[in-house]
Every structure is written in structure tokens, then in C-alpha cells.
């Protein structure tokens, strides 16, 4: 996978993860062109499209589009499964994820994605293991917050 984009029906980019290095100017151009192209497509059209030298796989869930660019020889259906798995993990973590969850908790959305994918390749297929890693991270953050508060009031 070269990159994953999450954007709203209004064309607002909510999350982006690049696994191939590009200059920022090119990333913005690619993002703008893809969002425009996908939003212009009719709902009954295929979720796969050939775009420049990559295949684009996308799926709309509620008000968010999840879009991935893959190599020409990569499996589109597997990419759809990865997108679906990511949405399932977001749903489990946030309890029916919505666009606002991504906006206000984007660091968690990135963390979940990083537990699922590394370098554009699937790292962990077990939802249970990914959710365990996220729960452990949440505990660590809570412990650090408590410790910081105790230091602030002079108890540590």
C-alpha cells in the first residue's frame, strides 16, 4: 500500500498515512485530485479505479471515505478487507465511530492504523490483539497523566 486517506463527503481530509515518500506539494496535489475524482463518482460505480500508475481502492462508511492506493499487482479485495478491518477496529474502540471521533481523537485513529499496518503491509490480523495493544497504550497514558498531576501538586 502506498497511502491511506480518510476524507469526508464534503472533501475535507481527516487522516492521511503515507507509506511511500513524496514531497508535501505532491502529496497535496495527489490528495486533492483523488478526493475530487472519488467524490464525483456515482454510488453504484466500482470501488476500484486505475489512477496514474496505481490502483485506488475506496469504500464509504457513513460520512467518511476510506481510500487506499496500491500497486498494480496488489489484490483489490484484500485492500477492501484491510479497510473494513480498520473500520471495525475504530468502531470497537470508539463505539460506532463517526467523523467527529476521527477529528477529536486523530492520534488514536493513527495509533490503531499503526497497530494494523506497518510500512503499508498488514501487521496484525487479530482484532483482539490490536485492541489489547490500544488498551495497554491507554493505560500507559492514564498512568503518565496521574503521575504528572501528582508531580504538579508536589506529591511526587
Coordinates of C-alpha atoms in Angstrom, one line a residue:
X1 CA 0.0 0.0 0.0
X2 CA 1.3 3.4 -0.9
X3 CA -1.0 5.5 1.2
X4 CA -4.4 5.7 3.0
X5 CA -6.6 8.7 3.1
X6 CA -9.8 9.4 5.1
X7 CA -12.0 12.2 4.0
X8 CA -15.5 13.5 4.4
X9 CA -18.3 13.7 1.9
X10 CA -17.5 17.5 1.8
X11 CA -13.9 16.7 0.7
X12 CA -12.2 17.5 4.0
X13 CA -9.2 15.4 4.6
X14 CA -9.4 13.8 8.1
X15 CA -6.5 11.4 8.2
X16 CA -3.6 10.6 5.9
X17 CA -0.9 7.9 6.2
X18 CA 1.8 7.8 3.5
X19 CA 4.0 4.7 3.1
X20 CA 5.9 6.0 0.1
X21 CA 7.9 9.2 0.3
X22 CA 6.6 12.2 -1.7
X23 CA 7.3 15.9 -1.3
X24 CA 4.5 17.7 0.6
X25 CA 3.5 19.6 -2.6
X26 CA 2.9 16.4 -4.5
X27 CA 1.0 14.8 -1.5
X28 CA -1.4 17.8 -1.5
X29 CA -1.8 17.5 -5.3
X30 CA -2.5 13.7 -5.2
X31 CA -4.9 14.2 -2.3
X32 CA -6.8 17.0 -4.0
X33 CA -7.1 15.1 -7.3
X34 CA -8.2 11.8 -5.7
X35 CA -10.8 13.4 -3.4
X36 CA -12.3 15.2 -6.4
X37 CA -12.3 12.1 -8.5
X38 CA -13.8 9.8 -5.9
X39 CA -16.5 12.3 -4.8
X40 CA -17.5 12.8 -8.4
X41 CA -18.2 9.0 -8.8
X42 CA -21.7 7.7 -8.6
X43 CA -22.5 5.4 -5.6
X44 CA -23.2 2.4 -7.9
X45 CA -19.8 2.6 -9.5
X46 CA -17.0 0.2 -8.6
X47 CA -14.8 0.9 -5.6
X48 CA -11.7 0.3 -7.7
X49 CA -10.1 2.7 -10.2
X50 CA -7.0 2.9 -12.2
X51 CA -5.3 6.3 -11.4
X52 CA -2.0 7.2 -12.9
X53 CA 0.4 4.3 -12.0
X54 CA -1.6 2.9 -9.1
X55 CA -4.9 1.2 -8.3
X56 CA -7.1 3.1 -6.0
X57 CA -9.5 1.2 -3.7
X58 CA -12.0 3.1 -1.6
X59 CA -15.1 2.5 0.5
X60 CA -17.6 4.9 2.0
X61 CA -18.7 4.3 5.6
X62 CA -21.3 6.8 6.8
X63 CA -19.9 10.2 6.1
X64 CA -16.3 9.1 5.6
X65 CA -14.4 7.7 2.6
X66 CA -11.5 5.4 3.3
X67 CA -9.2 5.4 0.3
X68 CA -6.0 3.4 -0.4
X69 CA -3.5 3.4 -3.3
X70 CA -2.0 0.1 -4.1
X71 CA 0.5 -1.3 -6.7
X72 CA -0.9 -2.6 -10.0
X73 CA -0.3 -6.2 -9.0
X74 CA -1.8 -6.0 -5.5
X75 CA -5.1 -7.5 -4.6
X76 CA -8.1 -5.1 -4.5
X77 CA -10.3 -7.3 -2.4
X78 CA -7.6 -7.8 0.2
X79 CA -7.3 -4.0 0.4
X80 CA -11.1 -3.7 0.9
X81 CA -10.7 -6.2 3.7
X82 CA -8.0 -4.1 5.3
X83 CA -10.2 -1.0 5.1
X84 CA -13.1 -3.0 6.6
X85 CA -10.9 -4.3 9.4
X86 CA -9.7 -0.8 10.2
X87 CA -13.3 0.4 10.3
X88 CA -14.2 -2.5 12.6
X89 CA -11.3 -1.6 15.0
X90 CA -12.4 2.1 15.0
X91 CA -16.0 1.0 15.7
X92 CA -14.9 -1.3 18.6
X93 CA -12.7 1.4 20.1
X94 CA -15.0 4.4 19.7
X95 CA -18.3 2.5 19.9
X96 CA -19.7 3.3 16.4
X97 CA -17.1 5.6 15.0
X98 CA -18.1 8.9 13.4
X99 CA -16.2 11.7 11.7
X100 CA -16.0 13.7 15.0
X101 CA -14.2 10.8 16.7
X102 CA -11.5 11.0 14.0
X103 CA -11.3 14.8 14.2
X104 CA -11.0 14.9 18.0
X105 CA -9.1 11.7 18.6
X106 CA -6.9 11.6 15.5
X107 CA -3.9 10.4 17.5
X108 CA -5.9 7.3 18.5
X109 CA -7.0 6.7 14.9
X110 CA -3.3 6.9 13.8
X111 CA -2.3 4.5 16.6
X112 CA -4.9 2.0 15.6
X113 CA -3.8 2.2 12.0
X114 CA -0.2 1.8 13.0
X115 CA -1.1 -1.3 15.0
X116 CA -2.8 -2.8 12.0
X117 CA -0.4 -1.7 9.2
X118 CA 3.4 -1.2 9.2
X119 CA 5.0 0.2 6.1
X120 CA 1.8 -0.3 4.1
X121 CA 1.7 -4.1 4.9
X122 CA -0.7 -5.8 7.3
X123 CA 1.0 -6.4 10.6
X124 CA -1.7 -7.8 12.8
X125 CA -4.8 -9.6 11.6
X126 CA -6.3 -10.3 15.1
X127 CA -8.7 -7.5 16.2
X128 CA -8.3 -8.8 19.7
X129 CA -4.5 -8.3 19.7
X130 CA -4.8 -4.8 18.2
X131 CA -7.4 -3.8 20.8
X132 CA -5.2 -5.2 23.6
X133 CA -2.3 -3.0 22.4
X134 CA -4.6 0.0 22.3
X135 CA -5.9 -0.7 25.8
X136 CA -2.3 -1.0 27.1
X137 CA -1.4 2.3 25.5
X138 CA -4.5 4.0 27.1
X139 CA -3.4 2.6 30.5
X140 CA 0.1 3.9 30.0
X141 CA -1.2 7.4 29.0
X142 CA -3.5 7.4 32.1
X143 CA -0.6 6.4 34.4
X144 CA 1.5 9.2 32.9
X145 CA -1.3 11.7 33.4
X146 CA -1.8 10.7 37.0
X147 CA 2.0 10.9 37.7
X148 CA 2.1 14.3 36.0
X149 CA -0.8 15.6 38.1
X150 CA 0.9 14.3 41.3
X151 CA 4.2 16.0 40.4
X152 CA 2.3 19.2 39.7
X153 CA 0.8 19.3 43.2
X154 CA 4.0 18.3 44.8
X155 CA 3.1 14.7 45.9
X156 CA 5.9 13.2 43.8

